[in-house]
mmCIF file of C-alpha atoms in Angstrom:
data_model
loop_
_atom_site.group_PDB
_atom_site.id
_atom_site.type_symbol
_atom_site.label_atom_id
_atom_site.label_comp_id
_atom_site.label_asym_id
_atom_site.label_seq_id
_atom_site.Cartn_x
_atom_site.Cartn_y
_atom_site.Cartn_z
ATOM 1 C CA MET K 13 13.618 -1.265 -9.042
ATOM 2 C CA TYR K 14 14.234 2.075 -10.398
ATOM 3 C CA ILE K 15 13.320 0.879 -13.653
ATOM 4 C CA ARG K 16 10.224 -0.937 -12.392
ATOM 5 C CA LEU K 17 9.408 2.441 -10.752
ATOM 6 C CA LEU K 18 9.817 4.409 -14.351
ATOM 7 C CA LEU K 19 7.940 2.116 -16.129
ATOM 8 C CA PHE K 20 5.071 1.938 -13.582
ATOM 9 C CA LEU K 21 5.115 5.760 -13.707
ATOM 10 C CA VAL K 22 4.470 5.841 -17.350
ATOM 11 C CA ARG K 23 1.676 3.237 -17.562
ATOM 12 C CA VAL K 24 -0.154 4.833 -14.475
ATOM 13 C CA ARG K 25 -1.020 7.720 -16.532
ATOM 14 C CA GLY K 26 -3.342 5.827 -19.172
ATOM 15 C CA LYS K 27 -5.094 4.135 -16.536
ATOM 16 C CA THR K 28 -8.821 4.738 -15.498
ATOM 17 C CA PRO K 29 -9.174 7.750 -12.743
ATOM 18 C CA LEU K 30 -9.967 6.346 -9.398
ATOM 19 C CA SER K 31 -11.395 7.654 -6.135
ATOM 20 C CA ILE K 32 -8.969 7.308 -2.856
ATOM 21 C CA TRP K 33 -11.773 5.110 -1.656
ATOM 22 C CA ASP K 34 -11.605 2.397 -4.731
ATOM 23 C CA THR K 35 -9.572 -0.431 -4.951
ATOM 24 C CA SER K 36 -6.682 0.211 -7.552
ATOM 25 C CA ARG K 37 -5.367 -2.809 -9.348
ATOM 26 C CA ALA K 38 -1.818 -2.889 -10.573
ATOM 27 C CA HIS K 39 -0.129 -5.579 -12.660
ATOM 28 C CA PHE K 40 3.401 -6.883 -12.318
ATOM 29 C CA ARG K 41 5.454 -9.632 -13.701
ATOM 30 C CA VAL K 42 8.480 -11.338 -11.398
ATOM 31 C CA ASN K 43 11.853 -10.073 -12.884
ATOM 32 C CA PRO K 44 15.323 -11.798 -11.987
ATOM 33 C CA ALA K 45 15.864 -8.687 -9.574
ATOM 34 C CA ASP K 46 12.811 -9.791 -7.533
ATOM 35 C CA LEU K 47 14.240 -13.712 -6.832
ATOM 36 C CA ASP K 48 16.029 -14.631 -3.713
ATOM 37 C CA VAL K 49 18.425 -17.697 -3.358
ATOM 38 C CA GLN K 50 15.415 -20.116 -3.513
ATOM 39 C CA ARG K 51 14.424 -18.554 -6.846
ATOM 40 C CA HIS K 52 11.175 -17.158 -5.641
ATOM 41 C CA MET K 53 10.138 -13.515 -5.225
ATOM 42 C CA ASN K 54 11.911 -12.293 -2.244
ATOM 43 C CA ASN K 55 9.987 -11.393 0.842
ATOM 44 C CA GLY K 56 11.484 -7.755 0.750
ATOM 45 C CA ARG K 57 10.440 -7.238 -2.594
ATOM 46 C CA TYR K 58 6.602 -7.570 -1.625
ATOM 47 C CA LEU K 59 7.302 -4.534 0.395
ATOM 48 C CA SER K 60 8.756 -2.419 -2.273
ATOM 49 C CA ILE K 61 5.945 -3.630 -4.810
ATOM 50 C CA MET K 62 3.520 -2.400 -2.042
ATOM 51 C CA ASP K 63 4.896 0.976 -2.220
ATOM 52 C CA LEU K 64 4.129 1.019 -5.999
ATOM 53 C CA GLY K 65 0.681 -0.059 -4.978
ATOM 54 C CA ARG K 66 0.121 2.626 -3.016
ATOM 55 C CA MET K 67 1.493 5.045 -5.603
ATOM 56 C CA ASP K 68 -0.842 3.780 -8.156
ATOM 57 C CA LEU K 69 -4.266 4.551 -5.910
ATOM 58 C CA MET K 70 -2.655 7.784 -4.926
ATOM 59 C CA LEU K 71 -1.890 9.096 -8.341
ATOM 60 C CA ARG K 72 -5.208 7.685 -10.296
ATOM 61 C CA SER K 73 -7.239 9.345 -7.254
ATOM 62 C CA GLY K 74 -5.585 12.696 -7.765
ATOM 63 C CA PHE K 75 -4.691 12.277 -3.896
ATOM 64 C CA TRP K 76 -0.984 12.744 -4.513
ATOM 65 C CA LYS K 77 -1.032 16.024 -6.121
ATOM 66 C CA ARG K 78 -3.531 17.144 -3.368
ATOM 67 C CA ILE K 79 -0.937 16.208 -0.694
ATOM 68 C CA THR K 80 1.888 17.029 -2.280
ATOM 69 C CA ASP K 81 0.283 20.530 -2.986
ATOM 70 C CA ALA K 82 -0.390 20.892 0.699
ATOM 71 C CA GLY K 83 3.298 20.247 1.608
ATOM 72 C CA TRP K 84 2.776 16.546 3.060
ATOM 73 C CA TYR K 85 4.227 13.124 2.444
ATOM 74 C CA PRO K 86 3.028 9.702 3.347
ATOM 75 C CA VAL K 87 5.054 7.349 5.444
ATOM 76 C CA VAL K 88 4.484 3.856 6.707
ATOM 77 C CA ALA K 89 4.700 3.516 10.404
ATOM 78 C CA GLY K 90 4.045 -0.340 10.692
ATOM 79 C CA GLN K 91 2.740 -3.494 8.258
ATOM 80 C CA THR K 92 1.902 -6.821 8.812
ATOM 81 C CA ILE K 93 2.092 -9.647 5.677
ATOM 82 C CA THR K 94 1.055 -13.098 5.174
ATOM 83 C CA TYR K 95 2.622 -15.351 2.301
ATOM 84 C CA ARG K 96 0.367 -18.013 1.208
ATOM 85 C CA ARG K 97 1.815 -19.040 -1.949
ATOM 86 C CA SER K 98 5.114 -18.008 -4.032
ATOM 87 C CA LEU K 99 5.662 -16.480 -6.992
ATOM 88 C CA THR K 100 8.719 -17.434 -9.379
ATOM 89 C CA LEU K 101 10.284 -15.965 -12.251
ATOM 90 C CA GLY K 102 8.231 -14.678 -15.251
ATOM 91 C CA GLN K 103 4.879 -15.256 -13.813
ATOM 92 C CA LYS K 104 2.447 -12.129 -13.925
ATOM 93 C CA PHE K 105 0.470 -10.910 -10.831
ATOM 94 C CA ASP K 106 -1.691 -8.195 -9.569
ATOM 95 C CA LEU K 107 -1.687 -6.128 -6.249
ATOM 96 C CA ASP K 108 -4.634 -4.699 -5.227
ATOM 97 C CA THR K 109 -4.882 -1.662 -2.751
ATOM 98 C CA ARG K 110 -7.313 -0.105 -0.579
ATOM 99 C CA VAL K 111 -7.841 2.268 2.154
ATOM 100 C CA ILE K 112 -9.705 0.070 4.827
ATOM 101 C CA GLY K 113 -10.199 2.736 7.596
ATOM 102 C CA HIS K 114 -8.562 4.958 10.077
ATOM 103 C CA ASP K 115 -8.522 5.750 13.536
ATOM 104 C CA GLU K 116 -7.651 9.208 15.617
ATOM 105 C CA ARG K 117 -3.698 8.598 14.566
ATOM 106 C CA TRP K 118 -3.290 6.167 11.413
ATOM 107 C CA ILE K 119 -4.821 5.353 8.130
ATOM 108 C CA TYR K 120 -4.802 1.466 7.464
ATOM 109 C CA MET K 121 -4.771 -0.013 3.845
ATOM 110 C CA GLU K 122 -5.261 -3.580 2.675
ATOM 111 C CA GLN K 123 -2.833 -4.813 -0.137
ATOM 112 C CA VAL K 124 -3.378 -8.165 -1.550
ATOM 113 C CA PHE K 125 -1.341 -9.924 -4.452
ATOM 114 C CA ARG K 126 -3.170 -12.225 -6.484
ATOM 115 C CA ARG K 127 -1.864 -14.827 -9.613
ATOM 116 C CA GLU K 128 -4.775 -15.981 -11.657
ATOM 117 C CA GLY K 129 -7.192 -15.010 -8.922
ATOM 118 C CA ARG K 130 -5.604 -16.878 -6.067
ATOM 119 C CA VAL K 131 -4.066 -14.956 -3.020
ATOM 120 C CA ILE K 132 -0.698 -15.125 -3.275
ATOM 121 C CA ALA K 133 0.089 -12.856 0.177
ATOM 122 C CA ASP K 134 -1.888 -10.226 1.587
ATOM 123 C CA ALA K 135 -0.976 -7.276 3.858
ATOM 124 C CA VAL K 136 -2.117 -4.460 6.101
ATOM 125 C CA VAL K 137 -0.411 -1.353 6.409
ATOM 126 C CA ARG K 138 -0.468 1.473 8.795
ATOM 127 C CA ALA K 139 0.670 5.003 7.478
ATOM 128 C CA ARG K 140 0.347 8.567 8.333
ATOM 129 C CA PHE K 141 1.002 11.735 6.439
ATOM 130 C CA LEU K 142 3.980 14.210 7.791
ATOM 131 C CA ARG K 143 4.646 17.774 6.831
ATOM 132 C CA GLU K 144 7.510 19.287 4.864
ATOM 133 C CA GLU K 145 8.269 21.708 7.716
ATOM 134 C CA GLY K 146 8.136 18.948 10.069
ATOM 135 C CA GLY K 147 5.221 17.170 12.433
ATOM 136 C CA SER K 148 2.592 14.946 11.742
ATOM 137 C CA VAL K 149 -0.998 15.714 9.922
ATOM 138 C CA PRO K 150 -3.856 14.796 11.895
ATOM 139 C CA VAL K 151 -6.295 12.281 10.488
ATOM 140 C CA SER K 152 -8.840 14.861 10.718
ATOM 141 C CA GLU K 153 -6.963 17.167 8.230
ATOM 142 C CA VAL K 154 -6.155 14.088 5.668
ATOM 143 C CA LEU K 155 -10.063 13.246 5.607
ATOM 144 C CA GLU K 156 -10.807 16.758 5.042
ATOM 145 C CA LEU K 157 -8.632 16.681 1.956
ATOM 146 C CA SER K 158 -9.600 13.240 0.928
ATOM 147 C CA GLY K 159 -13.168 13.673 1.453
ATOM 148 C CA PRO K 160 -15.433 11.579 4.077
ATOM 149 C CA MET K 161 -14.834 7.709 4.005
ATOM 150 C CA PRO K 162 -17.651 5.538 2.636
ATOM 151 C CA ALA K 163 -20.000 4.985 5.362
ATOM 152 C CA ASP K 164 -19.834 1.010 5.063
ATOM 153 C CA ARG K 165 -15.881 1.173 5.928
ATOM 154 C CA GLU K 166 -15.442 -0.088 9.176
ATOM 155 C CA LEU K 167 -11.993 -0.817 10.514
ATOM 156 C CA PRO K 168 -11.857 -4.573 11.325
ATOM 157 C CA ALA K 169 -11.680 -5.703 14.939
ATOM 158 C CA TRP K 170 -8.319 -7.250 14.255
ATOM 159 C CA VAL K 171 -6.772 -4.649 12.688
ATOM 160 C CA ILE K 172 -7.428 -2.671 16.149
ATOM 161 C CA ALA K 173 -5.765 -5.543 18.082
ATOM 162 C CA TRP K 174 -2.862 -5.735 15.644
ATOM 163 C CA ASN K 175 -2.246 -2.100 16.042
ATOM 164 C CA GLU K 176 -2.593 -2.090 19.560
ATOM 165 C CA GLY K 177 -0.080 -5.051 19.849
ATOM 166 C CA SER K 178 2.461 -3.477 17.356
ATOM 167 C CA SER K 179 2.544 -0.187 18.229
ATOM 168 C CA ALA K 180 5.471 1.035 20.277
ATOM 169 C CA HIS K 181 4.319 2.222 23.601
ATOM 170 C CA GLY K 182 8.005 2.595 25.338
ATOM 171 C CA ARG K 183 8.143 -1.334 25.376
ATOM 172 C CA GLY K 184 12.008 -2.485 24.968
ATOM 173 C CA LEU K 185 13.150 -6.137 24.330
#
């Protein structure tokens, strides 16, 4: 994964700049280290590649520099992913990443894996920003740094329900 990360960081420098509100598209190929015993891409590898998709959006939009200058860093607090098709060795695929909304506590992103235009897997990620000296960054401060969200973005009702159902509210198993 470190080799993929280094190659990714080199390639992202030459890409077209984006706004944080745009959709980034990152291109990948399934390599031998991505495979599980059934010889298709391991479910955990999708989550690792999603990290790279979020980095692509933040780096290309300049948002990464703004948050690091502010002493912040992003963390994933929850995610849900649906696998629709398999990816196998050598196949090329794209990962689209975009911010889909926020509430008073979280920023939500959608990430979609596609191969030849067909959806392979799609995910929603719940994230927040933390301060290096400790504590969370309020969403209002994140929006001050990023600029206002486009008016046509509205958090889908199912994402709100997923968040309510999956957030820790002191429940134990």
